[in-house]
Tab-separated table of C-alpha atoms and ligand atoms in Angstrom:
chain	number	residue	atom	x	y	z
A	1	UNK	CA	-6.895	-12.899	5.319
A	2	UNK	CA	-10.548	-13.677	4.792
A	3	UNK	CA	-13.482	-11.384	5.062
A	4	UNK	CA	-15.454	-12.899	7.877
A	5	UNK	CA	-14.030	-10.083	10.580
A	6	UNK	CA	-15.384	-7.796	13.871
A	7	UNK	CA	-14.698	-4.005	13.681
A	8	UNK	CA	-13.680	-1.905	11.123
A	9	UNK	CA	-11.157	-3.342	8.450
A	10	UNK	CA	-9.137	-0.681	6.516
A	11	UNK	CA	-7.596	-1.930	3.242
A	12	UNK	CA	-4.727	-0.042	1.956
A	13	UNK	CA	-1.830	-0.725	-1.247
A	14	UNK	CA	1.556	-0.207	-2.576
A	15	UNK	CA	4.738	-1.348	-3.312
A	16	UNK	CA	6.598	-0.483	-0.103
A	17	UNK	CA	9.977	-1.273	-1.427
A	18	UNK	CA	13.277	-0.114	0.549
A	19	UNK	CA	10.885	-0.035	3.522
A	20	UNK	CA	11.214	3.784	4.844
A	21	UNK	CA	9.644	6.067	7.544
A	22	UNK	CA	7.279	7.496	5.120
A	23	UNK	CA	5.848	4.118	4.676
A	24	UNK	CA	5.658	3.481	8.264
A	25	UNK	CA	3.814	6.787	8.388
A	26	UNK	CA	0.917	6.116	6.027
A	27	UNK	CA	0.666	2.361	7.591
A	28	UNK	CA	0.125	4.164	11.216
A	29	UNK	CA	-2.274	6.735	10.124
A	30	UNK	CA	-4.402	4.072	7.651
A	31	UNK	CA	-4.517	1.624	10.878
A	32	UNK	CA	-5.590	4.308	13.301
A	33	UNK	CA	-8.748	4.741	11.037
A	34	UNK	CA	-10.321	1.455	12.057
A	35	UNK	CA	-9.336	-1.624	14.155
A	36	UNK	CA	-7.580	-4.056	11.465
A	37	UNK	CA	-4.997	-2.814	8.578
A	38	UNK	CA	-4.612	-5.246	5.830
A	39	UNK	CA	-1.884	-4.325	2.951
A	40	UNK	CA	-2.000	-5.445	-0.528
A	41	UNK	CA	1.654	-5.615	-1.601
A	42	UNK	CA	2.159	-5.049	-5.379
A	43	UNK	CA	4.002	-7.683	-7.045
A	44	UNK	CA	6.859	-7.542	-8.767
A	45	UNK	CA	5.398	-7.444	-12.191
A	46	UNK	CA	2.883	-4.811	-11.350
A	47	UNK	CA	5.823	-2.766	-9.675
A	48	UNK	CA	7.446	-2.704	-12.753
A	49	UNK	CA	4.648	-1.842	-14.836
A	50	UNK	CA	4.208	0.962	-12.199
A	51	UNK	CA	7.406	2.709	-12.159
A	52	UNK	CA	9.646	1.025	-14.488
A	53	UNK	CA	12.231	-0.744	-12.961
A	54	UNK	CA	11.792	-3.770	-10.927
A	55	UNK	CA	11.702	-3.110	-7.184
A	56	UNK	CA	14.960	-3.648	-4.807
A	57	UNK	CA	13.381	-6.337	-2.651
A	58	UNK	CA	11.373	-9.017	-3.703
A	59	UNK	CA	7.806	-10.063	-3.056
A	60	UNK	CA	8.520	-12.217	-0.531
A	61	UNK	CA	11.085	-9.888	1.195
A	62	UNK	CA	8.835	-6.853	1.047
A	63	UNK	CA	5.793	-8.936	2.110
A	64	UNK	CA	7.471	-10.159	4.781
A	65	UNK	CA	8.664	-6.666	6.642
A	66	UNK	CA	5.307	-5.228	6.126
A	67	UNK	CA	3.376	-8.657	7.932
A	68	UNK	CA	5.892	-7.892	10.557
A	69	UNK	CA	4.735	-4.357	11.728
A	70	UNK	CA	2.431	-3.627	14.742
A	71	UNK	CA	0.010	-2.217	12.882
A	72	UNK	CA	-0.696	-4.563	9.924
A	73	UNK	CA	-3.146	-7.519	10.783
A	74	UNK	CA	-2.363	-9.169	7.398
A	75	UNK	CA	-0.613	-9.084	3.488
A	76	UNK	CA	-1.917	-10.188	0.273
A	77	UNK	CA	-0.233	-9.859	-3.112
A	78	UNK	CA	-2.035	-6.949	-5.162
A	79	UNK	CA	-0.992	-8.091	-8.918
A	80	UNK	CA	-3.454	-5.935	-10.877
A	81	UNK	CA	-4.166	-1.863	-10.202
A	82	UNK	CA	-7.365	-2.615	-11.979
A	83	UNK	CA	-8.690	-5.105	-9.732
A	84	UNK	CA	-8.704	-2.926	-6.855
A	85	UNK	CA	-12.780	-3.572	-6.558
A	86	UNK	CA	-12.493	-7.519	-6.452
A	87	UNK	CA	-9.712	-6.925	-3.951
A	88	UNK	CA	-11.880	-4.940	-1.579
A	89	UNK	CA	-15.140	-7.091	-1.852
A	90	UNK	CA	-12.552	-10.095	-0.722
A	91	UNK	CA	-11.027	-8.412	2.356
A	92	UNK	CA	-14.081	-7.125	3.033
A	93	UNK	CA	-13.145	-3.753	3.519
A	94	UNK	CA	-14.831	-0.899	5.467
A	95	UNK	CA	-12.339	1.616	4.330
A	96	UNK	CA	-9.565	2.284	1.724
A	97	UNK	CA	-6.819	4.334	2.333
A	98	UNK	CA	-4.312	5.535	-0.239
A	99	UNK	CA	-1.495	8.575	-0.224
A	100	UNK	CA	-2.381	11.718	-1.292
A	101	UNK	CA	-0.517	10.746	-4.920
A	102	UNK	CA	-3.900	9.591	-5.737
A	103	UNK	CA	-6.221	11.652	-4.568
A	104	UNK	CA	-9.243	11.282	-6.662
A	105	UNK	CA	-8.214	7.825	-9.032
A	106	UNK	CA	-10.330	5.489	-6.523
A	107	UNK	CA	-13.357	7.636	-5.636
A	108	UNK	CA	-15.523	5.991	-7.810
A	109	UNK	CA	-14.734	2.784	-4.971
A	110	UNK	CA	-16.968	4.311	-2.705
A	111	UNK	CA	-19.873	2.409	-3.475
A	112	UNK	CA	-17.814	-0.069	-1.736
A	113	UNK	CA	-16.525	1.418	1.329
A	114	UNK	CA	-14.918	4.282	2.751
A	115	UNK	CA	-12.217	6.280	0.466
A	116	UNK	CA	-9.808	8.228	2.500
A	117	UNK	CA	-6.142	9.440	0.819
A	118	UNK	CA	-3.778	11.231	3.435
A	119	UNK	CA	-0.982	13.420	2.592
A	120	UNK	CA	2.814	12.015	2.051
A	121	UNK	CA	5.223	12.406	3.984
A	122	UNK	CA	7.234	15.054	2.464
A	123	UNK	CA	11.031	14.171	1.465
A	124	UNK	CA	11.287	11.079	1.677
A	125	UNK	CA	10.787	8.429	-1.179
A	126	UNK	CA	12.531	5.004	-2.279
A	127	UNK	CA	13.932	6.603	-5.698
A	128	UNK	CA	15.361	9.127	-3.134
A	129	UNK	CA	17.203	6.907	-1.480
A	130	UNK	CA	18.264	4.320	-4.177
A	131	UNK	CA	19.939	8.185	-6.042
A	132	UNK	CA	21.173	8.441	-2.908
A	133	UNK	CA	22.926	5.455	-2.079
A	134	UNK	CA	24.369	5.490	-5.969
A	135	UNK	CA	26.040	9.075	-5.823
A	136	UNK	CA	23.442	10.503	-8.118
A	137	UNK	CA	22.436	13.250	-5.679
B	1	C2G	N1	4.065	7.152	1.010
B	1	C2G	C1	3.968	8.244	1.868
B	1	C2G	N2	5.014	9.119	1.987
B	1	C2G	C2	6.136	8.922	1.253
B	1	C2G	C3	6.255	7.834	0.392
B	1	C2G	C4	5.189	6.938	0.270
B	1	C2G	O1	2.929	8.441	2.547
B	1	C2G	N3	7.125	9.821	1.376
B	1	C2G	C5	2.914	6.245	0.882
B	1	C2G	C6	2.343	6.232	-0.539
B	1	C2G	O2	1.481	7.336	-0.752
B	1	C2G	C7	1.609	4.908	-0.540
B	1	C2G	C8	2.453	4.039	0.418
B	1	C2G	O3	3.306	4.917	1.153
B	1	C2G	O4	0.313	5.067	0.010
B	1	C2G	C9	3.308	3.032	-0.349
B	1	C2G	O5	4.114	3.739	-1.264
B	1	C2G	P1	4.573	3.050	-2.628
B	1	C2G	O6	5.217	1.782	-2.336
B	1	C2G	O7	5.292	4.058	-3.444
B	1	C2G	O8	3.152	2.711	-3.240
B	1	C2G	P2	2.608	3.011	-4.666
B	1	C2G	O9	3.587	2.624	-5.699
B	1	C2G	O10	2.008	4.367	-4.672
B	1	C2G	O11	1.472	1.890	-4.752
B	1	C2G	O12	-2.593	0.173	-5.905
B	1	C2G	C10	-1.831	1.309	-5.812
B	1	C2G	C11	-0.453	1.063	-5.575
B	1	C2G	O13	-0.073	-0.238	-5.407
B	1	C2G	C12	0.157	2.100	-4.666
């Protein structure tokens, strides 16, 4: 995606791995704020750095369901949770949206553009399921 764009571009970014409602959730909320959703995907590296096992899918597997919903206009491959500015100046990004998990960590963004965080949805998360599927819960 480039950042030459009409309307309002939201940015949003995460892992999305083991693709789940609560994921589709956030994605339909963040692209009902403006009229494009574009959706850094974390790689696999910065995954693992995250949460400390490397995701389920791969990049290119978890890239490729999120391009494929309705409501995302675009992907690009987030690699650094530091580089979140540089990201947004690139996409040119009116707004960024993030779950409620991090309410507060990118306020000091909004010099940049928009900063909205919306709630999670509640029981539902990709360590859930992976217990799940191995007979842990
Ligand atoms: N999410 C949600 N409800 C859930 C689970 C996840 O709304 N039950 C949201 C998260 O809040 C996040 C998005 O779905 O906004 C993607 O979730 P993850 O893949 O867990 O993303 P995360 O690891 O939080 O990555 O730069 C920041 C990160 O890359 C965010």
């Amino acid at each position: 995606m480039t950042s030459r764009h009409d309307g309002v571009r939201v940015l949003t970014f995460g892992t999305f791995d083991v693709f789940h409602s609560g994921h589709l959730r956030l994605l339909e909320r963040a692209a009902a704020l403006g009229d494009e959703l574009v959706v850094g995907i974390s790689s696999d590296e910065l995954n693992e750095a995250k949460k400390g096992r490397a995701p389920v899918y791969a990049l290119a597997d978890r890239m490729a369901i999120v391009r494929a919903l309705r409501c995302v206009a675009g992907v690009f491959v987030e690699r650094s949770l530091e580089a979140k500015r540089e990201y947004l100046v690139e996409q040119g990004a009116d707004v960024l949206v993030m779950g409620d998990d991090w309410t507060g960590r990118f306020d000091h963004l909004s010099d940049v553009c928009e900063v909205r965080y919306l709630p999670r949805t509640p029981s539902v998360s990709t360590t859930a399921i992976i217990e799940q599927i191995r007979g842990e819960t």
